[in-house]
mmCIF file of C-alpha atoms in Angstrom:
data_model
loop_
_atom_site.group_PDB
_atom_site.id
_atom_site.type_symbol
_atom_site.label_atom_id
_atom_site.label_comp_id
_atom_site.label_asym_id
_atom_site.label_seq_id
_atom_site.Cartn_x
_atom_site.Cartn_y
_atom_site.Cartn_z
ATOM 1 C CA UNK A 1 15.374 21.637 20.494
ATOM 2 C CA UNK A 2 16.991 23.767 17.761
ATOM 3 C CA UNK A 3 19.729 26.131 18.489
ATOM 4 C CA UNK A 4 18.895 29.654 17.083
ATOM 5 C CA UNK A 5 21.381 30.886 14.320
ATOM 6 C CA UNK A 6 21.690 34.294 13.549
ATOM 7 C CA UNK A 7 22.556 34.646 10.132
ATOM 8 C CA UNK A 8 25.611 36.356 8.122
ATOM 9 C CA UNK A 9 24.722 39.503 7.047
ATOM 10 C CA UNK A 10 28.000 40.045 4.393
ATOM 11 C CA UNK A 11 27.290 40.539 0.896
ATOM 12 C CA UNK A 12 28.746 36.789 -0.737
ATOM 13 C CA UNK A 13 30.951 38.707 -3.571
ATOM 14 C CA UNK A 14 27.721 37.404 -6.535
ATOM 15 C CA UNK A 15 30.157 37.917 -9.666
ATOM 16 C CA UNK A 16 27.892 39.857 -12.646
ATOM 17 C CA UNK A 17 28.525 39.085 -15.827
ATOM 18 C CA UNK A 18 27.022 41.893 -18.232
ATOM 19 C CA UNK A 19 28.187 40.327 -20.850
ATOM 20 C CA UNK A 20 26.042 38.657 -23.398
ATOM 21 C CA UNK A 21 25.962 35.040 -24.505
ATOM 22 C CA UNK A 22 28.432 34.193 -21.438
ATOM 23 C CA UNK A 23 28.600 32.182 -18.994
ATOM 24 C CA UNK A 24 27.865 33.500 -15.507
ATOM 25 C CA UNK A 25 30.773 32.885 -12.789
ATOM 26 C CA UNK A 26 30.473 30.390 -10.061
ATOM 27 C CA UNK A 27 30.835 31.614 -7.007
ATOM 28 C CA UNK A 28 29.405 31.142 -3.357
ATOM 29 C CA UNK A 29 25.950 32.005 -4.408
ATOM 30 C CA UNK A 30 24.766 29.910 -8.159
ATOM 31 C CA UNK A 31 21.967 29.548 -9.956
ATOM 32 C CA UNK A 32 20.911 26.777 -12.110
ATOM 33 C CA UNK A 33 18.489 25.403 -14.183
ATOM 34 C CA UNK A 34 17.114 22.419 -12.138
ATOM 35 C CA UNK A 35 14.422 20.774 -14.227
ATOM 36 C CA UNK A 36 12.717 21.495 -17.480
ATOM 37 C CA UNK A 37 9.038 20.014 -19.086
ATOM 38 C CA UNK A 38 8.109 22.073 -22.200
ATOM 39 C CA UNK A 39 5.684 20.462 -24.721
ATOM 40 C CA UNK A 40 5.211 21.052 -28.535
ATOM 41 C CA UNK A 41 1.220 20.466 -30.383
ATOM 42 C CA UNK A 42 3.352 18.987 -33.330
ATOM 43 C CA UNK A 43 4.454 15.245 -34.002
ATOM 44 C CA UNK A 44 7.389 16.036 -35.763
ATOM 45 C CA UNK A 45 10.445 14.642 -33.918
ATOM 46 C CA UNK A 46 12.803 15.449 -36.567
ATOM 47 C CA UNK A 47 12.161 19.143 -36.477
ATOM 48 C CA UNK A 48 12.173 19.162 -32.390
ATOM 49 C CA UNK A 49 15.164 17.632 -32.322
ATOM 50 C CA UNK A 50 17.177 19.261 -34.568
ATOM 51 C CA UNK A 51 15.783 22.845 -34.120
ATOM 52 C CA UNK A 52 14.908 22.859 -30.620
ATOM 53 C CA UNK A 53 16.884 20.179 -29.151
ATOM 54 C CA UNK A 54 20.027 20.317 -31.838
ATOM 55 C CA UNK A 55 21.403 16.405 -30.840
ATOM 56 C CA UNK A 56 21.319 13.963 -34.276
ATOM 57 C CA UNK A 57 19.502 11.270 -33.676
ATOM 58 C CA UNK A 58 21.334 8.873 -34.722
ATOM 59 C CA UNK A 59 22.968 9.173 -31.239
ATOM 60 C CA UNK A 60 19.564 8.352 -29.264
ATOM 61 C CA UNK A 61 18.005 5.542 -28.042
ATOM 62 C CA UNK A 62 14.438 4.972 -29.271
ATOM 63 C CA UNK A 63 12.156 3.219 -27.175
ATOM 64 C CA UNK A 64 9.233 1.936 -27.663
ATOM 65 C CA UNK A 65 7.665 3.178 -24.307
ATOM 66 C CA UNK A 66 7.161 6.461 -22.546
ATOM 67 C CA UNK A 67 6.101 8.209 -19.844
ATOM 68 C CA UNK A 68 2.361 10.558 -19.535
ATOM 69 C CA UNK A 69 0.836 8.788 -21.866
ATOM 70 C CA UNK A 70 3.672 9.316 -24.324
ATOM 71 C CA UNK A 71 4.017 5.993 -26.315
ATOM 72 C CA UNK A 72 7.841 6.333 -27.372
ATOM 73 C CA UNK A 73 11.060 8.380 -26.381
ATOM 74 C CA UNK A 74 14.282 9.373 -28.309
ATOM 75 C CA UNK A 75 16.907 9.855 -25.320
ATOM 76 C CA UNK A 76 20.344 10.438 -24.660
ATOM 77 C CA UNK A 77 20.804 9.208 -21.093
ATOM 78 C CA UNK A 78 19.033 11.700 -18.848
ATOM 79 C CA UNK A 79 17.597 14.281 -21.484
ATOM 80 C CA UNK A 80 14.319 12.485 -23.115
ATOM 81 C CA UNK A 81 12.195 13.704 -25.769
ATOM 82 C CA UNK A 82 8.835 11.880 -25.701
ATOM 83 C CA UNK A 83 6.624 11.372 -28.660
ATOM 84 C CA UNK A 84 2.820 10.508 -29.232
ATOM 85 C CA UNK A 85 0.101 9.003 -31.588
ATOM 86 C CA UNK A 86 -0.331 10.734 -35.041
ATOM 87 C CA UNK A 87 -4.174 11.289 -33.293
ATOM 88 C CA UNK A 88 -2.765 11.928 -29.802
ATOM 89 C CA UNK A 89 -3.022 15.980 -29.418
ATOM 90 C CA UNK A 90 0.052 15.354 -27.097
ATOM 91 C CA UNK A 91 2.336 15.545 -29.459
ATOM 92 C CA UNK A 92 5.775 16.259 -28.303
ATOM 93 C CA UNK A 93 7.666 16.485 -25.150
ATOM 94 C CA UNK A 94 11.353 17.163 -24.010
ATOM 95 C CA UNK A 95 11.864 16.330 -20.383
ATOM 96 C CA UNK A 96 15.255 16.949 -18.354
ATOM 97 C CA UNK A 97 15.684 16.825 -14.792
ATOM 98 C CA UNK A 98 18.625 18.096 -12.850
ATOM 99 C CA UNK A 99 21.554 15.967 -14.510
ATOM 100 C CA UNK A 100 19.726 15.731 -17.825
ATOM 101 C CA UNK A 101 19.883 19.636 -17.290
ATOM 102 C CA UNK A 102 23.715 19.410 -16.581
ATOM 103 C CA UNK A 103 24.299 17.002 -19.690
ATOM 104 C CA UNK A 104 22.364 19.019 -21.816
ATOM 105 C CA UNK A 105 24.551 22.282 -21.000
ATOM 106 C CA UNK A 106 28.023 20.082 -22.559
ATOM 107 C CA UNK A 107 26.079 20.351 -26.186
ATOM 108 C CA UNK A 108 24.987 24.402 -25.039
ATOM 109 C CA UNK A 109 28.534 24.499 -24.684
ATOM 110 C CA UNK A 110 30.008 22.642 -27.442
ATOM 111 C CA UNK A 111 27.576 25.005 -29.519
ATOM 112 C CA UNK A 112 28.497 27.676 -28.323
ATOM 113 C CA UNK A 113 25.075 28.603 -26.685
ATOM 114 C CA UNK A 114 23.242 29.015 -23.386
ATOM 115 C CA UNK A 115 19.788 28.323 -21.790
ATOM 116 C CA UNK A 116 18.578 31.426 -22.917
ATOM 117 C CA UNK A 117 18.943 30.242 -26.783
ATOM 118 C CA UNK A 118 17.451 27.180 -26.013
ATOM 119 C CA UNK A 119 14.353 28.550 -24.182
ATOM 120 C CA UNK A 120 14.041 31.267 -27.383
ATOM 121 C CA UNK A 121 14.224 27.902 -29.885
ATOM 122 C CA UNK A 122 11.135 26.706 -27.315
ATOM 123 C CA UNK A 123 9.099 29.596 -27.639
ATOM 124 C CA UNK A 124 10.016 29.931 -31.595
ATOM 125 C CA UNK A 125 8.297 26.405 -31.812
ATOM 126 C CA UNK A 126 5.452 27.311 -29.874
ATOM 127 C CA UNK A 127 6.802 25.247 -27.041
ATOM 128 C CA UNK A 128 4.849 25.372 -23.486
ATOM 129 C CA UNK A 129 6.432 24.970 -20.429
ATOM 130 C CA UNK A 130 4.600 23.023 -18.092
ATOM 131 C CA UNK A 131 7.601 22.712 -15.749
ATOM 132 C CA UNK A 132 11.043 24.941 -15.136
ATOM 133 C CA UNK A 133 13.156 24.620 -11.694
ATOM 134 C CA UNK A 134 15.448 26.706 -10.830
ATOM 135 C CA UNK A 135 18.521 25.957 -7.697
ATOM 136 C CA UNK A 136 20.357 28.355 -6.008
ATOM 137 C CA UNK A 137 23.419 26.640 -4.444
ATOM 138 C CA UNK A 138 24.715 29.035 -1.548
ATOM 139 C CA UNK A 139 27.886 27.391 -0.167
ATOM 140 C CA UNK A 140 28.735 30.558 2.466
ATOM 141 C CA UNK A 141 24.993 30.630 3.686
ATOM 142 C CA UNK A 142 22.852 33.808 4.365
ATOM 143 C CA UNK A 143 21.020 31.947 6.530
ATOM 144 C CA UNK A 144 20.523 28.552 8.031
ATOM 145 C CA UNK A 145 17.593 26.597 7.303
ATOM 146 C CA UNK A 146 16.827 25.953 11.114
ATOM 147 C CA UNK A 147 16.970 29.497 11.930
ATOM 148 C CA UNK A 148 14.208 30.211 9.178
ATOM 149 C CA UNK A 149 11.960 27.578 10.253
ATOM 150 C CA UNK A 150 12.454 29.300 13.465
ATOM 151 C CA UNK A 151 11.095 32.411 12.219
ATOM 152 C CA UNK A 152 8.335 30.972 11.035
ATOM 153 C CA UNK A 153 7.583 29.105 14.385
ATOM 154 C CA UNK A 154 7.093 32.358 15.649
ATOM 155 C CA UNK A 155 5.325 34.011 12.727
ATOM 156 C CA UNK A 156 7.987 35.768 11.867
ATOM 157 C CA UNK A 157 7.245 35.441 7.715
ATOM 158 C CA UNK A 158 4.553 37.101 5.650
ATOM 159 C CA UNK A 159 3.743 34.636 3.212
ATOM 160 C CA UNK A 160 0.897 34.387 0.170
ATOM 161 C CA UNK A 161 1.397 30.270 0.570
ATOM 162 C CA UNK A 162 -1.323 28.659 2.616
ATOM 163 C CA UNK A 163 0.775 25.786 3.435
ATOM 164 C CA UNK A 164 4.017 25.193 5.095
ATOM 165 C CA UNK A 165 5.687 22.152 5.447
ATOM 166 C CA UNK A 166 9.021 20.854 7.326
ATOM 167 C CA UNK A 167 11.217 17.508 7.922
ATOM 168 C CA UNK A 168 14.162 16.408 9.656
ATOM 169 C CA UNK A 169 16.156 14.273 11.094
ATOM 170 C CA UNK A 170 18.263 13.174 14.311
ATOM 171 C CA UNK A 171 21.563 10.722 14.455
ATOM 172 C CA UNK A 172 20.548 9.030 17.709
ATOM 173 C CA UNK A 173 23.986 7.111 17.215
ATOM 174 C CA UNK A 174 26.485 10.365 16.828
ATOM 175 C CA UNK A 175 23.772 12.399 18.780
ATOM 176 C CA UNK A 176 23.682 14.894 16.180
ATOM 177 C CA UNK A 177 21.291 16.718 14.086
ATOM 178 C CA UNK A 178 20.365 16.193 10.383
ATOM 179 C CA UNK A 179 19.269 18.451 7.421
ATOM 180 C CA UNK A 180 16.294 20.552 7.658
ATOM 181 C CA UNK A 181 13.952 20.791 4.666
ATOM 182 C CA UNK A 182 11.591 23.788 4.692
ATOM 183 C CA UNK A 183 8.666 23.578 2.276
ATOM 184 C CA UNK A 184 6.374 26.700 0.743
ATOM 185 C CA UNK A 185 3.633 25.934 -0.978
ATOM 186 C CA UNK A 186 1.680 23.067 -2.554
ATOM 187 C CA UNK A 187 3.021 20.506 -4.756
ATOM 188 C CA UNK A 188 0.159 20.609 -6.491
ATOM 189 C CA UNK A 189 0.399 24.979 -6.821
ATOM 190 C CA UNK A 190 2.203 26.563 -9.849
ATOM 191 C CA UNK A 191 5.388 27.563 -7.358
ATOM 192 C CA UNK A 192 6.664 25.450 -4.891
ATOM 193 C CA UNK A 193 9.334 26.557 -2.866
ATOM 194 C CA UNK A 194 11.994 24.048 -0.916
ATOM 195 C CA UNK A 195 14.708 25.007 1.251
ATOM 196 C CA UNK A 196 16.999 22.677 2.615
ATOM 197 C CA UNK A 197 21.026 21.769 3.974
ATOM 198 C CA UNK A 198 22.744 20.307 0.829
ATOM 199 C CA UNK A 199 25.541 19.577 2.756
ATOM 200 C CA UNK A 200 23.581 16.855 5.163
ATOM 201 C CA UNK A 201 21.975 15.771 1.600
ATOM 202 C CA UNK A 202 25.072 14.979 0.089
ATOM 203 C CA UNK A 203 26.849 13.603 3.518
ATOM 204 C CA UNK A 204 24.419 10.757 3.724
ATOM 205 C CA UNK A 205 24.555 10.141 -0.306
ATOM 206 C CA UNK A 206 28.175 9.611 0.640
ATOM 207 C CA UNK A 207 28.542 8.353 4.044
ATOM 208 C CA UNK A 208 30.648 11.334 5.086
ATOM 209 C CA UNK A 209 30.874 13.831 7.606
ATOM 210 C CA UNK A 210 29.132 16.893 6.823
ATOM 211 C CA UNK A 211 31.965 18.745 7.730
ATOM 212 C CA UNK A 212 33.952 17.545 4.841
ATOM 213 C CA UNK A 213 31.375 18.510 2.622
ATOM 214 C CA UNK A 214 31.421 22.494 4.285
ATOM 215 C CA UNK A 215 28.612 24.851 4.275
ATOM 216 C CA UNK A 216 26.276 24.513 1.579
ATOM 217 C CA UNK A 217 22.011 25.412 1.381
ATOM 218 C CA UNK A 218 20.080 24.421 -2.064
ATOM 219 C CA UNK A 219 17.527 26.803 -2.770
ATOM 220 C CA UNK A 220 14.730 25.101 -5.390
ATOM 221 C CA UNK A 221 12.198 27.375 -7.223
ATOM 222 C CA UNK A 222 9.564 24.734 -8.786
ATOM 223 C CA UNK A 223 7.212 26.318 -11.311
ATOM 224 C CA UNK A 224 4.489 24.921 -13.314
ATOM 225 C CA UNK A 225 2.165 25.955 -16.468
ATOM 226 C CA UNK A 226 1.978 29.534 -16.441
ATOM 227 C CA UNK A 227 4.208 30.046 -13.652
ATOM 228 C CA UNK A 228 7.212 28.303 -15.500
ATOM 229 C CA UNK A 229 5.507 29.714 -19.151
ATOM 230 C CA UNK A 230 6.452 33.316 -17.903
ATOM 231 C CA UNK A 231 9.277 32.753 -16.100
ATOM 232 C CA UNK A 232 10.889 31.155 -19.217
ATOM 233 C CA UNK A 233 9.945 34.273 -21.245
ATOM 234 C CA UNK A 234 11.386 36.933 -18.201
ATOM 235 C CA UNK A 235 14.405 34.766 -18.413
ATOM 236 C CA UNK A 236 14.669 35.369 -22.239
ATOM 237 C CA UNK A 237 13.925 39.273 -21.949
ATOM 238 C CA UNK A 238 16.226 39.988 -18.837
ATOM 239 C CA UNK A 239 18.622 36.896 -18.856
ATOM 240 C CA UNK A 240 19.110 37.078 -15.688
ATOM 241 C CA UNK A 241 16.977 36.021 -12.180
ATOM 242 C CA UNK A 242 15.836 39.546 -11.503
ATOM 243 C CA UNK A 243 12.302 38.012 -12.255
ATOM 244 C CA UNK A 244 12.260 34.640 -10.812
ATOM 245 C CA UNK A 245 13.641 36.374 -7.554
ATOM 246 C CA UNK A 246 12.115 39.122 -7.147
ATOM 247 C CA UNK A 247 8.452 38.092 -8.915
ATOM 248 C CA UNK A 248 8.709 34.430 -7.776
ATOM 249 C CA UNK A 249 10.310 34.749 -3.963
ATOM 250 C CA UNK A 250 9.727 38.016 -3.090
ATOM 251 C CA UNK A 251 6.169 38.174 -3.747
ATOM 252 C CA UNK A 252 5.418 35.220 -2.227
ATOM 253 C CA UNK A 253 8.077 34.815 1.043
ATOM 254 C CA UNK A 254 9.190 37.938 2.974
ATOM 255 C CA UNK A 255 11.023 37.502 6.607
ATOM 256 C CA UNK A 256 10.009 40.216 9.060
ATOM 257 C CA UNK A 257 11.756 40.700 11.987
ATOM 258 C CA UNK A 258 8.885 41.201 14.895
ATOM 259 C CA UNK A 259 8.488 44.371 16.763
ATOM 260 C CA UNK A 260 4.723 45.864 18.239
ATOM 261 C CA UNK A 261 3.326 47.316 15.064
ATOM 262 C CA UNK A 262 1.118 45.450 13.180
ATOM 263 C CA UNK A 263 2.366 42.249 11.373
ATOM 264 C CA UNK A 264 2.263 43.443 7.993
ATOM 265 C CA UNK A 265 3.862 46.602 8.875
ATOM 266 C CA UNK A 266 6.831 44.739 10.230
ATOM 267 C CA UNK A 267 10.208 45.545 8.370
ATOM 268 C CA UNK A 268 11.675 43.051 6.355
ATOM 269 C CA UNK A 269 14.849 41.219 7.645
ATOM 270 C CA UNK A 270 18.459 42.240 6.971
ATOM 271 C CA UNK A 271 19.487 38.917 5.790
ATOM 272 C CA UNK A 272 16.335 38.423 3.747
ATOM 273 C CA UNK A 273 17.019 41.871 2.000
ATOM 274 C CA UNK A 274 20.842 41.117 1.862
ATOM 275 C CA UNK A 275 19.947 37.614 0.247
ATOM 276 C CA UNK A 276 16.874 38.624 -2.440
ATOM 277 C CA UNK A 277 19.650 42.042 -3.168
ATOM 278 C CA UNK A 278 22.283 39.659 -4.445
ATOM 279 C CA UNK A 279 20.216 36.619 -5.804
ATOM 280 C CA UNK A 280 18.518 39.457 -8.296
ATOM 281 C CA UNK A 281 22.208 40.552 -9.374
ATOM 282 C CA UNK A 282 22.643 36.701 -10.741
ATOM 283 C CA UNK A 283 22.834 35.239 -14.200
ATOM 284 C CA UNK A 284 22.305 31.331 -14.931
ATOM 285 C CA UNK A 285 25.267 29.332 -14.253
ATOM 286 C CA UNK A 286 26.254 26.171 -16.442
ATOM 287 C CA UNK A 287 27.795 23.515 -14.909
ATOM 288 C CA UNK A 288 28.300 20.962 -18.381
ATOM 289 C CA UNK A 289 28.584 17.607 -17.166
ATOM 290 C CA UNK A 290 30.265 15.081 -20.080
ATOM 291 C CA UNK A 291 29.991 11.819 -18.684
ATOM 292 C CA UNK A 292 27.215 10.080 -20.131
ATOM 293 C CA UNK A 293 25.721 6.815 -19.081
ATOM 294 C CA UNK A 294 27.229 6.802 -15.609
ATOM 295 C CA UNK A 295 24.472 4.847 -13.917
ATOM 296 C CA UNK A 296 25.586 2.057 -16.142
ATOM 297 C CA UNK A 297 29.120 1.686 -15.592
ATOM 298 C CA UNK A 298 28.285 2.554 -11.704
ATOM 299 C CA UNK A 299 26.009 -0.744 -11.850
ATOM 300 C CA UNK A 300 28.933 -3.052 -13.677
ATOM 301 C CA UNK A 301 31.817 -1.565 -11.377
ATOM 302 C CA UNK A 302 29.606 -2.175 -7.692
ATOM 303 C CA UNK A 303 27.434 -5.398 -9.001
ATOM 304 C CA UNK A 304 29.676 -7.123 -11.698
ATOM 305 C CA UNK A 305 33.325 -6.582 -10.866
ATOM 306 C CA UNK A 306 33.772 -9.102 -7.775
ATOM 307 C CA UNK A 307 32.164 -11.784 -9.987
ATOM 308 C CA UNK A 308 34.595 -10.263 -13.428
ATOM 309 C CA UNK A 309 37.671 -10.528 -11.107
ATOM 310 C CA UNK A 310 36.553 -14.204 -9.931
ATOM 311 C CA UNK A 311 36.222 -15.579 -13.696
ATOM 312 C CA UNK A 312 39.946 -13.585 -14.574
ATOM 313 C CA UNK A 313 41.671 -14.901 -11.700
ATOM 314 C CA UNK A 314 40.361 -18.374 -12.580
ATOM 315 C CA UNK A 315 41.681 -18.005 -15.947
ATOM 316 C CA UNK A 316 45.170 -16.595 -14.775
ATOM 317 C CA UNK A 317 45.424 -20.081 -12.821
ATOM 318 C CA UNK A 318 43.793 -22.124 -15.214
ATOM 319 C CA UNK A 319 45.591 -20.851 -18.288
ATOM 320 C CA UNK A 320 42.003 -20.541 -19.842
ATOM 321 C CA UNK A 321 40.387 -17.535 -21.312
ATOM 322 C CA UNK A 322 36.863 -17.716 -20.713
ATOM 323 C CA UNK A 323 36.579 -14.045 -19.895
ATOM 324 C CA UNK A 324 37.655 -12.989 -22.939
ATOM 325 C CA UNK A 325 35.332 -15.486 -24.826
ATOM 326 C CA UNK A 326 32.746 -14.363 -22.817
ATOM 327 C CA UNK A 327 33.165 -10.927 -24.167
ATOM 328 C CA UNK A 328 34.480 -12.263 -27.739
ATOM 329 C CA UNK A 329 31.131 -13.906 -27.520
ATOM 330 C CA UNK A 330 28.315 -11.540 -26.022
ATOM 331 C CA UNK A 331 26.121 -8.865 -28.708
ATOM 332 C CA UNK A 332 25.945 -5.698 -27.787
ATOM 333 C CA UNK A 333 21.848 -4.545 -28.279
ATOM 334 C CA UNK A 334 20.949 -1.721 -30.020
ATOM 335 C CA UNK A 335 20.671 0.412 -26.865
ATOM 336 C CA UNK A 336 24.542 -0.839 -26.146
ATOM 337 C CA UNK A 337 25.352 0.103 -29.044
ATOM 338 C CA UNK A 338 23.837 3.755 -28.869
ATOM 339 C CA UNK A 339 25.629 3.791 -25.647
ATOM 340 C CA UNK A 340 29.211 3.175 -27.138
ATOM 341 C CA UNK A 341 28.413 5.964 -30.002
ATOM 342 C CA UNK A 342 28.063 8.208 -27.415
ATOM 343 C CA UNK A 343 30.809 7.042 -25.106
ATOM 344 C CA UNK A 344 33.247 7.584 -28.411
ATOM 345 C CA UNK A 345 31.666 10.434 -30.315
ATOM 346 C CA UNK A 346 33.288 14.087 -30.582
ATOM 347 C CA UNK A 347 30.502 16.312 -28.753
ATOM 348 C CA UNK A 348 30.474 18.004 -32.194
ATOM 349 C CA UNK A 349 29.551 15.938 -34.585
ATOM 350 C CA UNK A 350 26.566 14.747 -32.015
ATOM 351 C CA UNK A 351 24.418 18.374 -32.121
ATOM 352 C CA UNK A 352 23.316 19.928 -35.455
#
């Protein structure tokens, strides 16, 4: 059985930054871009990626393969612009999840831009978004995720979703609970809302104790086609989360605490007021991320190293050098190749 939370009712200290073109300030309450799918009826990948996307291509990979039908892609590790047939009405699409999203944000930077710009280049290309996710990180927590499933074990939400959903799990080992993921919504409905404990998340990623990671809830707005068209727009106009917030999560979620009126005159919760007050006060934050091609060098340092070590070792006794002929030897593919480019460019000279 869950053990019943009550939830901090302090305002967090959300920094505003009124200042345009600027980055917001992390601090225990952050929002960020999360995922982005916006499309383009042309199949001209020059002018995408140099007015919308602004990365040279000589820096990409080009495959030929793609995903949604798409039958090539132009990618710089995690950010992927996908191309069709000349008679494929497809035409163009740029697809970045959530570290794609981070990546992305080192060129924003090195430009001397933000999201907003980018979604305005979208929109100035006619772009549609069929997909834009946003993530609030709260690492104080308003609330716990247990004690709002709670509430809505006992009805204690007013909701426009028809569906709610839930998961969990239990250590039987250290005979202790894991995260809770709350689900609003449909996966298949144009918002989709998740709530779950980061912290347990990122403390079985890691095998650590979720103490040593600390508090910390992920919040995940998931819009589609003219959910994420308009909330890419408000997000232009007001650039800020006022919109997505208040729009989004207030007009479909409201706590209530219970009392012997009717239900949908029951007053809205202190912490839910407290939380949608401050989360409508934020601006995006950009977290650049400048390591490129991680997954690869992850791969050769956990798969390839023991066997590396084995071959140098042998040549240390040996007095051979087949390691280094190895490498002497071995030709790097294209893709390699794009990879070192990367690895050694100036961020600078890769946007335009």
């Amino acid at each position: 059985m869950m053990t019943s939370y009550e939830p901090p009712l302090a305002n967090r200290g959300v920094v505003i930054d009124n200042k345009k073109n600027t980055d917001a300030v992390e601090t225990d309450l952050t929002a960020m871009i999360d995922y982005i799918r916006v499309s383009f009826k042309t199949h001209d990948v020059d002018k995408i990626l140099e007015n919308v996307v602004h990365l040279k291509k000589d820096y990409m990979q080009e495959k030929d393969s793609g995903f949604y039908g798409y039958v090539g892609t132009f990618q710089i590790d995690h950010i992927k612009v996908f191309y069709s047939r000349p008679d494929d009405d497809r035409g163009i699409l740029v697809e970045m999840a959530g570290q794609g999203c981070r990546q992305f944000e080192t060129f924003l930077k090195t430009r001397k831009k933000t999201w907003q710009d980018f979604f305005q280049d979208c929109m100035n290309h006619n772009g549609s978004f069929t997909r834009l996710d946003l993530a609030l990180d709260d690492t104080k927590t308003y609330f716990s995720v247990p004690f709002l499933l709670e509430k809505v074990k006992r009805g204690e939400v007013i909701t426009r979703f028809r569906k709610t959903d839930y998961n969990g799990s239990f250590n039987i080992e250290k005979e202790t609970e894991g995260g809770t993921t709350l689900y609003f919504g449909s996966k298949k409905s144009d918002a989709y809302l998740c709530f779950y404990e980061k912290n347990h998340e990122q403390a079985q990623k890691y095998d650590r104790d979720v103490e040593d990671i600390g508090e910390w809830n992920r919040y995940e707005l998931r819009l589609k086609d003219d959910r994420a068209q308009v909330a890419a727009e408000k997000l232009i106009e007001h650039q800020d989360l006022r919109y997505v917030s208040l729009s989004i999560v207030h007009n479909y979620l409201r706590f209530v605490d219970k009392d012997k009126n009717k239900k949908e005159s029951w007053k809205t919760s202190e912490f839910w007021k407290t939380f949608l007050g401050d989360v409508g006060k934020l601006q995006l934050y950009q977290k650049p991320q400048e390591d490129f091609y991680e997954k690869t060098l992850n791969w050769l340092i956990r798969s390839c190293s023991p066997s590396i070590k084995m071959v140098h070792e042998y040549d240390m006794a040996s007095g051979e050098q087949q390691l280094s002929d190895m490498i002497i030897d071995a030709e790097l593919a294209d893709r390699h190749q794009k990879m070192l480019d990367v690895y050694l460019a100036k961020k600078e000279d890769m946007v335009c």
